[in-house]
Coordinates of C-alpha atoms and ligand atoms in Angstrom, one line a residue:
M1 CA 83.5 -6.3 21.6
I2 CA 85.4 -4.2 24.1
L3 CA 83.6 -1.1 22.8
L4 CA 80.3 -2.9 23.3
I5 CA 81.1 -4.1 26.8
S6 CA 82.3 -0.3 27.6
I7 CA 79.0 1.1 26.3
I8 CA 77.1 -1.5 28.5
I9 CA 79.0 -0.8 31.5
G10 CA 78.6 2.9 31.0
F11 CA 74.8 2.4 30.5
S12 CA 74.5 0.4 33.7
A13 CA 76.3 3.0 35.7
I14 CA 73.9 5.8 34.5
A15 CA 70.9 3.5 35.2
I16 CA 72.1 2.8 38.8
S17 CA 73.4 6.2 39.6
P18 CA 70.2 7.9 40.6
N19 CA 69.9 5.6 43.4
F20 CA 73.5 5.8 44.6
S21 CA 74.3 9.6 44.7
D22 CA 77.8 10.5 45.9
A23 CA 76.6 11.6 49.4
E24 CA 74.8 8.4 49.9
S25 CA 77.9 6.2 48.8
E26 CA 79.9 8.2 51.6
L27 CA 77.5 7.3 54.4
K28 CA 79.1 5.3 57.3
T29 CA 77.0 2.9 59.4
F30 CA 77.4 2.6 63.2
I31 CA 75.4 1.5 66.2
T32 CA 74.4 3.9 69.0
H33 CA 74.6 3.1 72.6
S34 CA 70.9 2.4 72.5
G35 CA 71.5 -0.1 69.7
K36 CA 69.9 2.0 67.1
V37 CA 71.7 1.8 63.6
I38 CA 72.4 5.0 62.2
R39 CA 73.9 6.0 58.8
T40 CA 75.9 9.2 58.7
S41 CA 78.3 11.2 56.4
G42 CA 79.8 12.8 59.6
E43 CA 82.8 11.9 61.3
V44 CA 82.3 9.0 63.7
I45 CA 84.4 9.2 66.7
D46 CA 85.5 5.9 68.4
P47 CA 85.2 6.5 72.1
L48 CA 87.9 3.9 72.7
Y49 CA 90.6 5.9 71.0
T50 CA 89.6 9.5 71.8
V51 CA 90.8 12.0 74.4
S52 CA 88.8 14.9 75.3
T53 CA 90.7 18.1 74.4
V54 CA 88.5 20.7 75.7
E55 CA 88.4 21.9 79.3
F56 CA 85.0 23.3 80.2
D57 CA 83.6 23.9 83.6
P58 CA 79.8 24.8 83.3
M59 CA 79.7 26.1 87.0
E60 CA 82.8 28.5 86.1
Y61 CA 80.9 29.6 82.7
L62 CA 77.9 30.5 84.5
R63 CA 79.1 33.4 86.4
E64 CA 82.0 34.4 84.1
F65 CA 81.8 37.7 82.4
N66 CA 84.4 39.1 79.9
Y67 CA 84.7 42.9 80.1
G68 CA 87.4 43.0 77.8
N69 CA 90.6 45.3 78.1
I70 CA 89.6 48.7 79.1
S71 CA 90.9 52.0 78.0
K72 CA 89.5 55.4 77.4
L73 CA 89.1 57.7 74.4
P74 CA 90.1 61.5 75.0
D75 CA 86.4 62.2 75.0
G76 CA 85.8 59.9 77.7
T77 CA 84.3 57.0 75.7
T78 CA 85.1 53.6 77.2
V79 CA 86.9 51.3 74.9
R80 CA 86.8 47.5 75.5
E81 CA 89.0 45.2 73.5
Y82 CA 88.5 41.4 73.4
T83 CA 90.3 38.6 71.4
I84 CA 88.4 35.7 70.1
I85 CA 90.0 32.7 68.5
A86 CA 88.0 30.2 66.5
E87 CA 89.1 26.6 66.1
D88 CA 87.3 23.6 64.8
D89 CA 89.4 20.6 65.7
K90 CA 88.8 20.0 69.4
V91 CA 87.1 17.1 70.7
M92 CA 84.7 17.2 73.8
E93 CA 83.4 14.3 76.0
V94 CA 79.9 15.8 76.2
S95 CA 78.4 12.7 78.0
P96 CA 80.4 9.8 79.4
G97 CA 81.7 7.8 76.3
V98 CA 80.3 10.4 73.8
F99 CA 83.0 12.3 72.1
Y100 CA 82.0 15.3 69.8
N101 CA 84.0 17.4 67.4
V102 CA 83.3 20.9 68.8
W103 CA 84.1 24.1 67.0
T104 CA 84.9 26.8 69.7
Y105 CA 85.4 30.4 70.3
N106 CA 88.2 30.6 73.0
G107 CA 88.3 27.0 73.2
T108 CA 84.7 26.4 74.7
V109 CA 81.3 25.9 73.9
P110 CA 79.6 28.5 74.3
G111 CA 82.4 31.0 73.8
P112 CA 83.0 33.9 76.4
T113 CA 80.2 35.9 77.6
I114 CA 81.1 39.4 76.3
R115 CA 80.0 42.1 78.4
A116 CA 79.9 46.0 78.0
T117 CA 77.9 49.0 78.6
E118 CA 75.6 50.8 76.2
G119 CA 77.7 53.3 74.2
D120 CA 81.1 51.6 74.9
L121 CA 83.3 51.2 71.7
L122 CA 84.0 47.6 71.1
K123 CA 87.1 46.1 69.3
I124 CA 86.9 42.4 68.9
N125 CA 90.0 41.0 67.4
F126 CA 88.9 37.7 65.6
I127 CA 91.6 35.1 64.6
N128 CA 90.5 32.1 62.7
N129 CA 92.8 29.2 63.6
G130 CA 90.4 26.7 62.2
S131 CA 90.6 24.7 58.9
K132 CA 87.3 26.3 57.5
E133 CA 86.2 29.9 57.0
H134 CA 84.4 31.3 60.2
T135 CA 83.2 34.9 61.2
I136 CA 81.4 36.4 64.2
H137 CA 78.1 37.7 63.6
F138 CA 76.8 39.8 66.6
H139 CA 73.1 40.5 67.0
G140 CA 72.6 44.1 67.9
I141 CA 73.0 47.5 66.0
H142 CA 76.1 48.1 63.9
P143 CA 77.4 49.0 60.5
A144 CA 76.9 46.4 57.8
G145 CA 80.6 45.9 57.3
M146 CA 80.7 44.7 60.9
D147 CA 77.9 42.1 60.5
G148 CA 80.1 39.1 60.2
V149 CA 78.2 37.8 57.0
F150 CA 79.9 38.8 54.0
E151 CA 83.5 39.1 55.1
A152 CA 84.4 35.3 55.8
V153 CA 87.6 35.1 57.6
G154 CA 90.1 32.6 56.2
P155 CA 91.2 29.6 57.9
G156 CA 94.8 29.2 59.2
G157 CA 95.2 32.5 61.2
G158 CA 93.0 34.8 59.2
K159 CA 92.2 37.9 61.0
F160 CA 89.4 40.6 61.2
V161 CA 88.6 43.2 63.8
Y162 CA 85.0 43.8 64.5
E163 CA 84.4 47.5 65.7
F164 CA 81.2 49.0 66.8
E165 CA 79.3 50.8 69.5
A166 CA 77.7 48.6 72.2
G167 CA 74.0 48.5 71.9
P168 CA 71.2 48.3 72.3
V169 CA 70.8 47.4 76.0
G170 CA 69.9 43.8 76.5
V171 CA 71.2 40.2 76.0
H172 CA 72.4 39.1 72.5
P173 CA 73.8 36.1 70.9
Y174 CA 76.9 36.0 68.7
H175 CA 77.6 33.2 66.5
C176 CA 79.4 32.2 63.1
H177 CA 77.6 33.1 60.0
V178 CA 79.6 31.0 57.4
M179 CA 77.3 28.5 55.3
P180 CA 76.2 26.0 55.8
L181 CA 75.0 28.0 58.9
E182 CA 73.4 25.1 60.6
E183 CA 76.6 23.1 60.7
H184 CA 78.7 26.0 62.0
I185 CA 76.2 26.6 64.8
I186 CA 75.4 23.2 65.8
H187 CA 79.1 22.5 66.3
G188 CA 79.4 25.3 68.9
L189 CA 80.6 28.6 67.4
Y190 CA 78.3 30.8 69.5
G191 CA 78.2 32.7 72.8
V192 CA 76.4 35.6 74.7
F193 CA 76.8 39.4 74.4
I194 CA 75.3 41.5 77.1
V195 CA 75.0 45.1 76.9
D196 CA 74.2 46.8 80.4
P197 CA 72.2 50.1 80.6
K198 CA 74.4 53.1 81.6
E199 CA 72.6 53.4 84.9
G200 CA 73.3 49.6 85.7
R201 CA 70.7 47.2 87.0
E202 CA 69.7 46.2 90.4
P203 CA 72.5 44.4 92.3
A204 CA 72.0 40.4 91.8
D205 CA 73.5 37.2 91.5
E206 CA 73.8 37.0 87.8
M207 CA 74.3 34.1 85.7
V208 CA 74.2 33.1 82.1
M209 CA 72.4 30.2 80.5
V210 CA 72.6 29.0 76.9
L211 CA 70.3 26.5 75.9
N212 CA 71.7 24.3 73.5
G213 CA 71.4 20.9 71.7
L214 CA 74.1 18.3 70.4
D215 CA 73.6 16.4 67.4
T216 CA 76.4 13.8 68.1
D217 CA 75.3 11.4 65.1
F218 CA 75.0 14.0 62.4
D219 CA 71.3 13.2 61.4
T220 CA 70.1 16.7 61.9
E221 CA 68.3 15.9 65.2
N222 CA 69.7 16.5 68.5
N223 CA 70.8 13.7 70.7
F224 CA 71.3 15.7 73.8
Y225 CA 70.0 19.0 75.1
A226 CA 71.4 21.2 77.8
A227 CA 71.7 24.4 79.8
N228 CA 75.4 25.2 79.0
T229 CA 76.5 22.4 76.8
I230 CA 76.8 19.4 79.4
P231 CA 73.7 17.4 79.7
F232 CA 72.3 17.0 83.3
Y233 CA 75.3 19.2 84.6
Y234 CA 73.4 21.3 87.1
Q235 CA 71.2 18.4 88.0
H236 CA 74.3 16.6 89.4
H237 CA 75.9 19.8 90.4
P238 CA 73.1 22.3 91.6
I239 CA 73.5 26.0 91.4
Q240 CA 73.7 27.3 94.9
I241 CA 71.7 30.5 95.6
N242 CA 70.3 32.3 98.6
T243 CA 66.8 33.0 99.8
N244 CA 65.7 36.7 99.7
E245 CA 68.5 37.4 97.0
L246 CA 67.7 38.6 93.6
I247 CA 68.8 36.2 91.0
R248 CA 69.2 37.3 87.4
V249 CA 69.5 34.8 84.4
Y250 CA 70.6 35.9 81.1
V251 CA 69.0 33.0 78.9
V252 CA 69.7 32.4 75.2
N253 CA 68.2 29.8 73.1
M254 CA 70.6 28.3 70.6
V255 CA 69.1 25.1 69.8
E256 CA 68.9 24.2 66.1
F257 CA 66.8 21.6 64.4
D258 CA 63.8 22.0 66.9
P259 CA 61.5 24.9 66.4
I260 CA 61.0 25.6 70.0
N261 CA 62.5 25.4 73.6
N262 CA 61.3 26.5 76.9
F263 CA 62.3 27.5 80.5
H264 CA 60.2 26.1 83.5
L265 CA 61.0 27.1 87.1
H266 CA 59.8 25.4 90.1
G267 CA 58.4 26.7 93.2
N268 CA 58.5 30.3 92.0
L269 CA 57.8 32.7 89.1
Y270 CA 60.0 35.1 87.4
N271 CA 59.9 38.7 85.9
Y272 CA 60.8 38.2 82.3
Y273 CA 62.3 40.9 80.1
P274 CA 62.2 39.7 76.5
T275 CA 65.7 40.5 74.7
G276 CA 66.5 42.5 78.0
T277 CA 65.9 45.7 75.9
D278 CA 63.2 47.2 78.4
L279 CA 63.9 47.9 82.0
I280 CA 60.2 46.9 82.8
P281 CA 59.4 43.3 82.7
S282 CA 56.8 42.0 80.1
F283 CA 55.6 38.9 82.0
Y284 CA 55.5 37.5 85.4
T285 CA 55.5 33.7 84.8
D286 CA 57.1 30.4 85.4
M287 CA 57.3 29.5 81.9
I288 CA 58.8 31.0 78.7
T289 CA 58.9 29.5 75.0
L290 CA 61.8 30.5 72.9
S291 CA 62.5 30.0 69.2
Q292 CA 66.0 30.0 67.6
T293 CA 68.1 32.8 69.1
E294 CA 65.2 34.2 71.1
R295 CA 66.6 35.3 74.5
G296 CA 65.9 37.4 77.5
I297 CA 66.5 38.3 81.3
M298 CA 64.7 36.4 84.0
E299 CA 64.7 37.8 87.6
F300 CA 63.4 36.0 90.8
E301 CA 64.0 35.5 94.5
Y302 CA 63.3 32.5 96.6
T303 CA 61.6 32.7 99.8
Y304 CA 61.9 29.0 101.0
P305 CA 65.1 27.1 101.0
G306 CA 65.3 23.7 99.4
K307 CA 65.9 22.0 96.1
Y308 CA 64.1 23.4 93.0
L309 CA 64.1 22.1 89.5
F310 CA 64.4 24.2 86.4
H311 CA 63.9 22.5 82.9
A312 CA 62.4 22.5 79.5
H313 CA 58.8 21.7 79.9
K314 CA 59.2 20.1 76.4
V315 CA 59.7 17.0 78.4
E316 CA 61.9 15.2 75.6
F317 CA 64.4 18.0 75.9
S318 CA 64.6 17.7 79.9
E319 CA 64.9 13.7 79.6
K320 CA 67.8 14.2 77.1
G321 CA 69.7 16.6 79.5
W322 CA 68.2 20.1 79.8
V323 CA 67.3 20.1 83.6
G324 CA 69.0 21.5 86.5
I325 CA 68.6 22.3 90.2
F326 CA 68.8 25.4 92.1
L327 CA 70.0 24.6 95.8
V328 CA 68.4 27.4 97.8
T329 CA 70.0 28.0 101.3
D330 CA 69.0 30.6 103.9
N331 CA 70.6 33.9 103.4
V332 CA 72.7 34.3 106.6
E333 CA 73.5 37.8 105.9
S334 CA 71.1 40.6 106.0
D335 CA 69.1 41.6 103.1
E336 CA 71.9 43.9 102.1
S337 CA 73.8 41.1 100.3
E338 CA 77.4 41.5 99.5
T339 CA 77.1 39.9 96.0
E340 CA 78.7 42.5 93.7
Y341 CA 77.4 43.5 90.3
G342 CA 80.3 43.5 88.2
S343 CA 81.4 46.4 86.0
Ligands
CU1 CU1 82.0 29.0 61.2

């Protein structure tokens, strides 16, 4: 009899199992701020019991470039050394009351903007203090062993030194390349790598904008979009620039899930250098469209003072946070601006 019952229970379990996979049985249900019921296998963070552990100031990030610790080889080659530490346990309040588990390079999303000149020798000391394997995969030209794909760096203090010559000239992303890749990117393991031409570029007020999305409910759709992580930040804190001063924006699209993103500038047009690899612009436009990791350099000057929007012309993205304002004031100095081009 017991045997018969066991057989029946066993058969029932087999019959039911196609409808209740392991993954589905782990799904949790919660209600979003808009009342939508979401089922997710991701970690749901309760805002009432959560404290942000990330300090990130998008205004500081905007114009902050990390040139590394500089030394010279006997042959005169410039060596730049950087340290990047990965972690995956931080929590960031990305929007009021919305807490998100960010995976970070040096504690922020995006990670630091690494900057060098073409031909410099780069040494990136990578330390993985996370709980999962991570790497750094740089876009650009380098040996296969420095590509950050097949040499996963173990958790709990694993180390790897990426060493290669900076090139080509342009603006490139770097990001973790451990599978599942989408997960490692969407949580925030990415940053910008700028390679300057040896002759430099024209002096300008320079800034970096990483276009990113945040999937805070783990349904593989972005709930928020932004330039530099915090939705609506530059709308509430306009970026101050001057009339008749060259503005140079290094823009990198790191949005996952959505096939395109774009960048529209109001009251002006910009010269656009795709990937920044050419010193002659390819377009003069007020609108570019970017797929995943597409990037480039925008250059423009404002003639008239005032407030000008910049945003995704994919309106859904701008309404969910990817929108900002340039506050243009009359340049009181002469045309010879004192803004320095860092090096
Ligand atoms: Cu990773």
